[in-house]
Coordinates of C-alpha atoms in Angstrom, one line a residue:
Chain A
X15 CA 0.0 0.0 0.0
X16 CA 2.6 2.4 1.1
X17 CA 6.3 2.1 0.2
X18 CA 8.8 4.3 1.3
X19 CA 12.4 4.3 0.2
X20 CA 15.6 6.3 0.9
X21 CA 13.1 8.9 3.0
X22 CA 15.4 11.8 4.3
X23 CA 13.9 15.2 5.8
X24 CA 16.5 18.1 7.1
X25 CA 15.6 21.2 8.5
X26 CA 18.5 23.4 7.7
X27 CA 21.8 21.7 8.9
X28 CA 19.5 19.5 11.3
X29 CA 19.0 16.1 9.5
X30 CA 16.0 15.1 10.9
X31 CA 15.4 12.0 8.8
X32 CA 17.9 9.9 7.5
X33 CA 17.1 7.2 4.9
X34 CA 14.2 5.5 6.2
X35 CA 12.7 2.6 4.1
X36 CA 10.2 0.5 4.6
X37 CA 6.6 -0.7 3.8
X38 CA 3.2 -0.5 5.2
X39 CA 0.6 -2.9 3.7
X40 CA -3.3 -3.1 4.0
X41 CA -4.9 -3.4 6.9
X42 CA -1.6 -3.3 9.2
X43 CA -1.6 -1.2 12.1
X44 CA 2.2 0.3 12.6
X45 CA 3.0 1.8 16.2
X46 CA 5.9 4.0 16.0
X47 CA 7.7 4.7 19.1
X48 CA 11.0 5.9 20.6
X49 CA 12.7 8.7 22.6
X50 CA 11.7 11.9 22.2
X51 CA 12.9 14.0 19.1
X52 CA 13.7 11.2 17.2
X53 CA 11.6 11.8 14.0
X54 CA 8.6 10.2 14.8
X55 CA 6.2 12.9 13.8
X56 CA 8.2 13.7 11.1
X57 CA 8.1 10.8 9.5
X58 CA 4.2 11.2 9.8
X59 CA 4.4 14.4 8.5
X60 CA 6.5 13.5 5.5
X61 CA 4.0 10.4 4.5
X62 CA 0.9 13.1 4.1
X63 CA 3.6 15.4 2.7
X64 CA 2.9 18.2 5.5
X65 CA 6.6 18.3 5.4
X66 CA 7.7 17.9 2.0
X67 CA 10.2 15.2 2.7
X68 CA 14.0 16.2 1.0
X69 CA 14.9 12.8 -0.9
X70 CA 13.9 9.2 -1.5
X71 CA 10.3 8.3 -2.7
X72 CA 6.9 7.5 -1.2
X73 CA 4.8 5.7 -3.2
X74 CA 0.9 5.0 -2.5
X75 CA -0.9 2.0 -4.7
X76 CA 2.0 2.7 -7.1
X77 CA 2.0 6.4 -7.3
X78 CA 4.8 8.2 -6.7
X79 CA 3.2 11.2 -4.4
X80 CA 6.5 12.9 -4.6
X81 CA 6.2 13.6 -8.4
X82 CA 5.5 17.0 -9.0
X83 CA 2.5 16.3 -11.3
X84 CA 1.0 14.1 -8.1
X85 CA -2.5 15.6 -7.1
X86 CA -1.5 16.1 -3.2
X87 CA -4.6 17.0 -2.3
X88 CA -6.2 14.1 -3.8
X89 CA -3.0 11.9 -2.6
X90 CA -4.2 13.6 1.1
X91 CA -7.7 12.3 0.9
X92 CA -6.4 8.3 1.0
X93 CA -4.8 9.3 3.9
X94 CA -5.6 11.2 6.7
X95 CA -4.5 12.4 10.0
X96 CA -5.1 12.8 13.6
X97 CA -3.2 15.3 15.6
X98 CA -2.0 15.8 19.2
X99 CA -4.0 18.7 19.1
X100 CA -7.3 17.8 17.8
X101 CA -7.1 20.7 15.2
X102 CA -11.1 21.0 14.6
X103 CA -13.0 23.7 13.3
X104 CA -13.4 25.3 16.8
X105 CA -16.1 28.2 14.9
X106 CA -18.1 24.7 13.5
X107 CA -20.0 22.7 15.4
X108 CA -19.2 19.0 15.5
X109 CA -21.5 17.7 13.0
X110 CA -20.6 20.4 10.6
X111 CA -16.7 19.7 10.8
X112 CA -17.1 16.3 10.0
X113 CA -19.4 17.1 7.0
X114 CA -17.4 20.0 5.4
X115 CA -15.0 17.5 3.7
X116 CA -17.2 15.3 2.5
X117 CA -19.2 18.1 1.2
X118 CA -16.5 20.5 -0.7
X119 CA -13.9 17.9 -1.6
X120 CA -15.8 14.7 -2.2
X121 CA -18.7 16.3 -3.5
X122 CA -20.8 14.3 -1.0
X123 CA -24.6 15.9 -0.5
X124 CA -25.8 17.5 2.7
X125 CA -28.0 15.0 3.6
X126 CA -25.2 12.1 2.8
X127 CA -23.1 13.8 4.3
X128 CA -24.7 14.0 7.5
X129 CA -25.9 10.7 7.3
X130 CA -22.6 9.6 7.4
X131 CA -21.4 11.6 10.5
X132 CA -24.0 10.5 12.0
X133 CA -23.0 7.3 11.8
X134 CA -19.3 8.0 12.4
X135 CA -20.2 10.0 15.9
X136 CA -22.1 6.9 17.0
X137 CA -19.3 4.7 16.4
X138 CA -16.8 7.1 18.8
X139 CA -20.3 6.9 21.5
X140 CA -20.6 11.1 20.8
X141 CA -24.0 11.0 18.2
X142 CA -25.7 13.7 21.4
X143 CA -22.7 15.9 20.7
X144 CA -23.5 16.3 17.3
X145 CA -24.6 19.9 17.2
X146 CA -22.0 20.9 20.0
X147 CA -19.2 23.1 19.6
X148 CA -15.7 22.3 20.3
X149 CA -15.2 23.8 23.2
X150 CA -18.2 22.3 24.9
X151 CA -16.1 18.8 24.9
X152 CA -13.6 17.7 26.8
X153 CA -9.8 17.0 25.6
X154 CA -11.1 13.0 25.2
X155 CA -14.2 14.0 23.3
X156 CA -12.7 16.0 20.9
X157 CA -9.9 14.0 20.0
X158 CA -12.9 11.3 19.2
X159 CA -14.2 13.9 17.0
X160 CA -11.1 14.1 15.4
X161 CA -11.2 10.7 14.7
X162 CA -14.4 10.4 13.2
X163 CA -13.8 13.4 10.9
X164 CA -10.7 11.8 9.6
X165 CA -12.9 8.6 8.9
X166 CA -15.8 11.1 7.5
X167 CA -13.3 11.2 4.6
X168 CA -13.0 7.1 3.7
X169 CA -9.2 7.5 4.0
X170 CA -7.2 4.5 3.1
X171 CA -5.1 4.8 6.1
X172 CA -5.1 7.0 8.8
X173 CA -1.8 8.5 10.6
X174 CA -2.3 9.3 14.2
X175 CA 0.6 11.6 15.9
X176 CA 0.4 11.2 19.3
X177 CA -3.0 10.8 19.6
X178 CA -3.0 11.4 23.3
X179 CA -0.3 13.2 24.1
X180 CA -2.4 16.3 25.4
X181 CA -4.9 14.2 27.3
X182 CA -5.5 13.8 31.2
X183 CA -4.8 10.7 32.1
X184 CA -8.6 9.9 32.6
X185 CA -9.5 10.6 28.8
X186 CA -6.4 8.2 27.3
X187 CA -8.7 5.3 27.3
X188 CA -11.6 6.7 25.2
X189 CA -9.6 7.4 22.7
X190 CA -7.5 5.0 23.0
X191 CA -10.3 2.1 22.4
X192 CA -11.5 4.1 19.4
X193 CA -8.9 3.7 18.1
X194 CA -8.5 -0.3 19.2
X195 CA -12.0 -0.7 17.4
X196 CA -11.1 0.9 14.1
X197 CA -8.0 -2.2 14.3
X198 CA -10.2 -4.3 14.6
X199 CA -12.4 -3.3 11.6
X200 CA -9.6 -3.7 9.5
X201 CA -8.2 0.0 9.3
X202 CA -4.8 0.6 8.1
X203 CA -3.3 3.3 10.1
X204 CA 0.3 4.3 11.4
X205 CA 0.5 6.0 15.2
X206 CA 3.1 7.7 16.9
X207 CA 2.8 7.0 20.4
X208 CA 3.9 7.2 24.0
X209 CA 1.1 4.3 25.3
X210 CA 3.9 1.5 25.5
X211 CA 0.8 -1.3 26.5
X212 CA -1.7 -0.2 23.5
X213 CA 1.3 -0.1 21.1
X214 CA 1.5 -3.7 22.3
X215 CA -1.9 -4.7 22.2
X216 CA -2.8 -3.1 19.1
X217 CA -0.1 -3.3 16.7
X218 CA 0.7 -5.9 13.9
X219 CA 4.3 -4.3 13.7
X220 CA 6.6 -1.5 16.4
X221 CA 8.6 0.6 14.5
X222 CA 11.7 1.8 17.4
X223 CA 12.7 5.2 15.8
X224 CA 15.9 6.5 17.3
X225 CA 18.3 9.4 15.6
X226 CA 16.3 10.3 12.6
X227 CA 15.9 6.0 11.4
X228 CA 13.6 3.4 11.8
X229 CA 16.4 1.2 14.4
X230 CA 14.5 -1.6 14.9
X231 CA 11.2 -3.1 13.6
X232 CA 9.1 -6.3 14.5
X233 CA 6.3 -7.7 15.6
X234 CA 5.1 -5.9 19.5
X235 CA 6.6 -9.5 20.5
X236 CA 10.1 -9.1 19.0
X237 CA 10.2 -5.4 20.2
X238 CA 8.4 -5.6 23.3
X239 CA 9.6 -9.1 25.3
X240 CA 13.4 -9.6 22.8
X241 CA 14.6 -6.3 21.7
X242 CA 17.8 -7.3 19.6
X243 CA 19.9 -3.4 19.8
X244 CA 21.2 -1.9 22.7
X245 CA 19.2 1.2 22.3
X246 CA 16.0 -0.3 21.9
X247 CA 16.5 -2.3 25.1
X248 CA 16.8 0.8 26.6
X249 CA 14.1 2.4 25.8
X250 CA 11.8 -0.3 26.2
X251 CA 13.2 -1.2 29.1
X252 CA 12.9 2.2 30.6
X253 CA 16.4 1.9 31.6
X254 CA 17.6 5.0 33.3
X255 CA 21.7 5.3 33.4
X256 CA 24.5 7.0 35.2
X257 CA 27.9 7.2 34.4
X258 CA 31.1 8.4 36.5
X259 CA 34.3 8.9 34.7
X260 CA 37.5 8.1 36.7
X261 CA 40.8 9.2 35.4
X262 CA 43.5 9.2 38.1
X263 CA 43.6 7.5 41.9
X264 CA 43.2 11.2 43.0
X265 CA 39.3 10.9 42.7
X266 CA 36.6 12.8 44.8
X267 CA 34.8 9.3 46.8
X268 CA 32.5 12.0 48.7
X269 CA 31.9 14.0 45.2
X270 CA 30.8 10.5 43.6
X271 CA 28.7 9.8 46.5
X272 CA 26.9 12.9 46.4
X273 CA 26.2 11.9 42.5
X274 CA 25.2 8.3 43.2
X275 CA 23.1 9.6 45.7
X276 CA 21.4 12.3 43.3
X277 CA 21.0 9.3 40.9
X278 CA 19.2 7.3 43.6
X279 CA 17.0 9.9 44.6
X280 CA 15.9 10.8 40.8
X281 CA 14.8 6.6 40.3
X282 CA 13.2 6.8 44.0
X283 CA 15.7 3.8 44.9
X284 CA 15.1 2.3 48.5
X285 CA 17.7 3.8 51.6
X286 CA 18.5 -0.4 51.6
X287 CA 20.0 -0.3 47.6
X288 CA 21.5 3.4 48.4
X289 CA 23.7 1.8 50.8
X290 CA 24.5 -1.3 49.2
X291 CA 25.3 0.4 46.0
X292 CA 27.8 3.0 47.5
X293 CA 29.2 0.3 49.1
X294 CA 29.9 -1.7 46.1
X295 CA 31.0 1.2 43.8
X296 CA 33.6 2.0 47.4
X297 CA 34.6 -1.6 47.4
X298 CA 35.1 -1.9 43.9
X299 CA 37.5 1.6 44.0
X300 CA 39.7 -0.1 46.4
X301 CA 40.2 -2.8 44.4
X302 CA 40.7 -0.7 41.5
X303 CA 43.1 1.9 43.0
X304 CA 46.4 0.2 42.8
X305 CA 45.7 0.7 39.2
X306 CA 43.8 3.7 38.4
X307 CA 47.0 5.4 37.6
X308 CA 47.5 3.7 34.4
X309 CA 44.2 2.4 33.4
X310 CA 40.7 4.8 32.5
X311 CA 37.8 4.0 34.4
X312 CA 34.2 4.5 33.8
X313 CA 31.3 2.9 36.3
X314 CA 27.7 3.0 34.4
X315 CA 24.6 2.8 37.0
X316 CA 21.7 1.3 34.5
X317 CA 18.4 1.2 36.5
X318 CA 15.7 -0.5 34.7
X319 CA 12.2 0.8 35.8
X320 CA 10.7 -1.9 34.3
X321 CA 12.6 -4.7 35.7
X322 CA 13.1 -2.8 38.7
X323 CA 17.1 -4.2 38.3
X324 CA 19.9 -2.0 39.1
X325 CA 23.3 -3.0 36.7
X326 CA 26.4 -1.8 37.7
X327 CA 29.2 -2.0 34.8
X328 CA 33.1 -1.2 35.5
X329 CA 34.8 -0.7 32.1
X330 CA 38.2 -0.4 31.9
X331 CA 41.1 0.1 29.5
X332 CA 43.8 -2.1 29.4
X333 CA 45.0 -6.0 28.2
X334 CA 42.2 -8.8 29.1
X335 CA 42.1 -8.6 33.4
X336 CA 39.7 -9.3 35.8
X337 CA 40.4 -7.6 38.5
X338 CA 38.3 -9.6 40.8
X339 CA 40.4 -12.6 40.2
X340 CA 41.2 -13.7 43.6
X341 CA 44.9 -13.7 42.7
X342 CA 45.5 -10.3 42.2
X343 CA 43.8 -9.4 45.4
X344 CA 45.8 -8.8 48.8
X345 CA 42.9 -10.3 50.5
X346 CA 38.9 -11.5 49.8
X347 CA 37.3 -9.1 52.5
X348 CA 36.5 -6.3 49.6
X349 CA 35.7 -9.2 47.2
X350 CA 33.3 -11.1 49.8
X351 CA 31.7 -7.7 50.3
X352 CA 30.8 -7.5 46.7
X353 CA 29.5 -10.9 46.3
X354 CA 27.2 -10.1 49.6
X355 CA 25.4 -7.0 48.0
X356 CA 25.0 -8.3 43.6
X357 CA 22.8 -11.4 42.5
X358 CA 25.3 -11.5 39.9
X359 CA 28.8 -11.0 38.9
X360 CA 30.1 -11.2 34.9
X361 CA 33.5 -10.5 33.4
X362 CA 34.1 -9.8 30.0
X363 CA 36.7 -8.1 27.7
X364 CA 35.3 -6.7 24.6
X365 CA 37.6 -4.9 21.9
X366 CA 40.0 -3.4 24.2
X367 CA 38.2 -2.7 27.1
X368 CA 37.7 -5.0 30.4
X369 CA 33.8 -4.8 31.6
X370 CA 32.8 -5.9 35.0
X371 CA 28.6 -5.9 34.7
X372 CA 26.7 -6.5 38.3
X373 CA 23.7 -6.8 39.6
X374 CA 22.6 -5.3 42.9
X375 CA 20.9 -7.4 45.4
X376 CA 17.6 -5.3 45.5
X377 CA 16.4 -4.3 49.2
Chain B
X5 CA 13.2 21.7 35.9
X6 CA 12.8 23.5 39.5
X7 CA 12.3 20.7 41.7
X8 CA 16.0 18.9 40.0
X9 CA 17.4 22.4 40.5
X10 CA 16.1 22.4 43.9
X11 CA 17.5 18.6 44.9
X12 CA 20.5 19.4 43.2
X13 CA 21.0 22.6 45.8
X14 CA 20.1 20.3 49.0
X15 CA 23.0 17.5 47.6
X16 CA 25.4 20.7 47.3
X17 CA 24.7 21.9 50.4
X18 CA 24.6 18.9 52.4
X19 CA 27.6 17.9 50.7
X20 CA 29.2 21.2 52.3
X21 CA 27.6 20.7 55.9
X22 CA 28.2 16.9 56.0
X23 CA 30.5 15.1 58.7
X24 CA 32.0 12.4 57.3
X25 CA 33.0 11.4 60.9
X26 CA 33.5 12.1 64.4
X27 CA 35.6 10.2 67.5
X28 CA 34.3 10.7 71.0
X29 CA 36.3 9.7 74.1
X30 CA 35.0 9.0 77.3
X31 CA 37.0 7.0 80.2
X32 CA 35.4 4.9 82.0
X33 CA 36.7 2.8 84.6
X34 CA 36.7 -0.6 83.2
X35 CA 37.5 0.3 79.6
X36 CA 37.8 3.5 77.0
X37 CA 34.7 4.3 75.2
X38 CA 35.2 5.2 71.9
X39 CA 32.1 6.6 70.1
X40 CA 32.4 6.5 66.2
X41 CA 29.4 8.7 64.0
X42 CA 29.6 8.8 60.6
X43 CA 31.0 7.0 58.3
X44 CA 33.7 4.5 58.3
X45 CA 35.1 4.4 55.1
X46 CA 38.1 4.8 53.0
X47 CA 38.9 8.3 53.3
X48 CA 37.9 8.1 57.2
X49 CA 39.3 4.8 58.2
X50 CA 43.1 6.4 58.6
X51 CA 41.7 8.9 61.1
X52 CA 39.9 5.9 62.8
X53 CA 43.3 4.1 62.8
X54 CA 45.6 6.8 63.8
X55 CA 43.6 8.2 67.2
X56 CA 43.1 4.5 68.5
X57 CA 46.7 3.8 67.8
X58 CA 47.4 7.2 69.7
X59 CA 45.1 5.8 72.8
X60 CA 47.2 2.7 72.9
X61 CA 50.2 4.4 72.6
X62 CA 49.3 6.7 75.6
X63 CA 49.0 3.4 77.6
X64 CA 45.5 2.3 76.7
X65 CA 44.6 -1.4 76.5
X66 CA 40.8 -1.8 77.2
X67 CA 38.7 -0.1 74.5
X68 CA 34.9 -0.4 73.6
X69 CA 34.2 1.1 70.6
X70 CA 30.4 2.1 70.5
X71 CA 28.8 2.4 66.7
X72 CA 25.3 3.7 68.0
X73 CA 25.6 6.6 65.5
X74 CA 27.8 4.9 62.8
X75 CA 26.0 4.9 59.5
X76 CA 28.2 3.7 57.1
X77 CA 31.3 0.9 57.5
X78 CA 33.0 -0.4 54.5
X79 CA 35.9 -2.9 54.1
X80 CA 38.4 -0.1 54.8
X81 CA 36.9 0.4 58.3
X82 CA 37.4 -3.2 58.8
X83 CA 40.8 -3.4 58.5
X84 CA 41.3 -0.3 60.5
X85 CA 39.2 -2.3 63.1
X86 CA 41.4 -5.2 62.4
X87 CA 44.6 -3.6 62.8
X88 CA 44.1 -1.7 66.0
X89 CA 42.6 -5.0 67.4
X90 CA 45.7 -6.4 66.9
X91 CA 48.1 -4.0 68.4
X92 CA 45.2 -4.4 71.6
X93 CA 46.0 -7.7 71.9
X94 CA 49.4 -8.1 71.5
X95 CA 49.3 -5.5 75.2
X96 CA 47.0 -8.3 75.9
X97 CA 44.2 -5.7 76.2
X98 CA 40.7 -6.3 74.8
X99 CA 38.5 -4.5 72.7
X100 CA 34.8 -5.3 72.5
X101 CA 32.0 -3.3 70.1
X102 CA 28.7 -2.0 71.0
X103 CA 25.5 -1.1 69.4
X104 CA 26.5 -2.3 65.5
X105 CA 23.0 -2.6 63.7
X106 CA 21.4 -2.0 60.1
X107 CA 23.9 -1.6 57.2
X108 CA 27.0 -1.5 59.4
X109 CA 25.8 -4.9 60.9
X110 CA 25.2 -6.4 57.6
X111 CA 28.7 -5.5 56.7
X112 CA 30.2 -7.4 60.1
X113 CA 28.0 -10.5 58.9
X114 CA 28.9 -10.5 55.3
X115 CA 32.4 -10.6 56.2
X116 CA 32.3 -12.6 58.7
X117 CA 33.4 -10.1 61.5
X118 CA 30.5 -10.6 63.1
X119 CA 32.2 -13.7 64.5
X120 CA 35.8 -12.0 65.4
X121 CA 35.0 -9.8 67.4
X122 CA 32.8 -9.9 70.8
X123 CA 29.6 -7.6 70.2
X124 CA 26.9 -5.8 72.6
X125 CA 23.8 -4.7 72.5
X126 CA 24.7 -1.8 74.6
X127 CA 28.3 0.3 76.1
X128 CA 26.7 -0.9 79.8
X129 CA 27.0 -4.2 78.7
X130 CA 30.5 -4.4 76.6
X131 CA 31.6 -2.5 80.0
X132 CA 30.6 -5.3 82.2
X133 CA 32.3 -7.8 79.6
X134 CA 35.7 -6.0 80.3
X135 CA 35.8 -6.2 83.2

């Protein structure tokens, strides 16, 4: 239905998007998530060509939208849109938005036309709100609106950009399973969200967007439960991280502290794991500091939300060495310290680099 | 943005007001009482090491060292504990420890020093052990 190739979109010097390809076919429903920033709207943007994209193609049932002699308005009607922002007619009432399409671009009568939205506002449960004005709805109710306007026009898709961004919390799940029943009736449609669980739920495939290209793609499964890139893992994950660089034996331990602790406080970490995990990252500098003069030492604190898990990693510069190896130590007391406050302990050396990865027993 | 502005500030200015540790001495008539707050760490561990080691050198042979208001003990304060113990007892004098509980006592039992070194619930009753 929709195949996009070699898309790129720069603002200026900012590349926004960087060569994204990929295919969308009938009656899939794409959720496309990712960090902040990342393109995601975009993207969006670029398909209905509200942002004329600045290379590659997009082609729709063949036709090449990009093509100068492409009727965009006509290109717009297959597919339509659903904004953060509801953007209705806020001088209309509701019926009337919904009808004015259908009326001056599909040539649609009055009565038909009404018929139809009719129709429409009883599938999003708002037919009494039919002569209403915008601002007589609530956030939830318009974005339903929305909806059904964008369905008034028999698009052939529908692209949703963050469909719920600027609702109260109480109002996500209106919308939310208007949108879950228009999956279910087969619609195509492509949404940029936040809503990690409907993404799940909903979707046939998860796009991960991250620095301007689609990173990872799969089924909600593959993306949700196995994410294969490190980035993705993150973000799915919710993993929050911290990292300390150490560059001489002269380090600040009471500086550190006060930056561990500021970490710990941000991920609302129990008093138990604040303890335990100063007294690991303490242990572990003692073992380290015969060496820290001729080695480069960073200590990343990951905490996954998710998992509720807190990995620390020591990397380290310098030939293959595990500096936990119990014969380099002068005695086990640090060592059986360590072992008392992870689940897990795991050496590797990667490239050049030495990488200690732990687990904190949580409290 | 104001409220990581605001924690930042308290961290700053606790990190400016904080005492990493303090020695008290009292004498008492069985034994010396030496009250560590704080933290017993790396950086403090030395200063642990080098008063006690003053106190034995000034004669002193019977110490209870009371952690009521320790909050913090890492390997380092261990071995300081280690190493005076042993200058203690080759004086044949004795040291016993009072009041070690939450995180510092979980430190003792992960090491193992929980088992070295003769602990009390209270300074009243590591004073009657010394006796």
């Amino acid at each position: 239905m929709i195949k996009i190739e070699h898309l790129s979109k720069r603002f200026g010097n900012l590349e926004v998007l960087k060569d994204v390809s990929v295919e969308i076919k009938t009656g899939e429903v794409i959720s496309i998530i990712g960090p902040s920033g990342t393109g995601k709207s975009t993207f969006l943007r670029c398909i209905n060509l509200l942002d004329h994209p600045s290379g590659g193609s997009i082609r729709i049932d063949g036709v090449d939208i990009m093509d100068p002699k492409s009727d965009v308005p006509k290109v717009r009607q297959k597919m339509n849109m659903v904004f953060q922002s509801f953007n209705l007619f806020f001088h209309l009432s509701v019926m009337d938005n919904l009808t004015l399409g259908p009326i001056k671009l599909l040539g649609m009568s009055q009565q038909d036309a009404e018929r139809k939205s009719m129709d429409l506002l009883k599938l999003v449960g708002l037919a009494e709100k039919a002569e209403s004005y915008p601002d007589e709805l609530s956030g939830g109710q318009k974005q339903r609106v929305a909806i059904a306007r964008c369905m008034a026009m028999d698009p052939k898709i529908i692209l949703f950009d963050e469909p719920t961004s600027a609702l109260d919390p109480t109002m996500v799940s209106e919308v939310l399973s208007v949108i879950r029943r228009l999956a279910k009736d087969g619609m195509t449609m492509a949404i940029v969200t936040h809503e990690m669980d409907f993404a799940r739920d909903v979707s046939n495939r998860v796009f991960y967007m991250d620095e301007g290209v689609i990173y990872e793609e799969g089924t909600p499964e593959q993306i949700f439960d196995n994410p294969q890139k490190e980035k993705t893992k993150t973000f799915i994950n919710r993993i929050r991280s911290f990292c300390y660089h150490i560059t001489s034996p002269d380090y600040d331990l009471y500086a550190m502290n006060a930056e561990i602790e500021m970490f710990c406080e941000k991920q609302i970490l129990a008093v138990k794991t604040r303890q335990n995990l100063l007294l690991l990252v303490e242990e572990m500098l003692q073992i380290f500091n015969p060496f820290l003069s001729s080695l480069l030492l960073d200590i990343v604190l990951a905490y996954s939300e998710k998992k509720e898990i807190l990995e620390v990693v020591f990397e380290y510069t310098g030939e293959s060495v595990n500096l936990l190896d119990k014969n380099l130590l002068a005695d086990e007391l640090g060592l059986t310290i360590i072992q008392g406050v992870t689940e897990s302990i795991d050496y590797r050396h990667m490239g050049n680099k030495n990488r200690l990865t732990m687990i904190l027993k949580s409290a | 943005m104001r409220n990581v502005a605001l924690t930042r500030l308290s961290h700053f200015i606790k990190f400016l007001t904080i005492t990493y540790m303090t020695i008290e001495i009292k004498k008492e008539s069985a034994a010396l009482v030496v009250k560590v707050a704080g933290r017993l760490d790396a950086v403090t561990a030395p200063e642990y090491e080098k008063k006690v080691n003053e106190l034995i050198a000034d004669g002193e042979i019977n110490f209870v060292v009371d952690f009521e208001q320790l909050e913090y003990k890492s390997s380092a304060g261990l071995r300081a504990l280690l190493a005076t113990a042993k200058r203690i007892k080759g004086k044949s004098g004795k040291i016993l420890l009072a009041n070690i509980k939450g995180g510092v006592k979980e430190v003792f039992d992960i090491s193992g020093f929980g088992t070295i070194f003769p602990m009390h619930d209270s300074v009243a009753s590591a004073l009657s052990a010394s006796v």
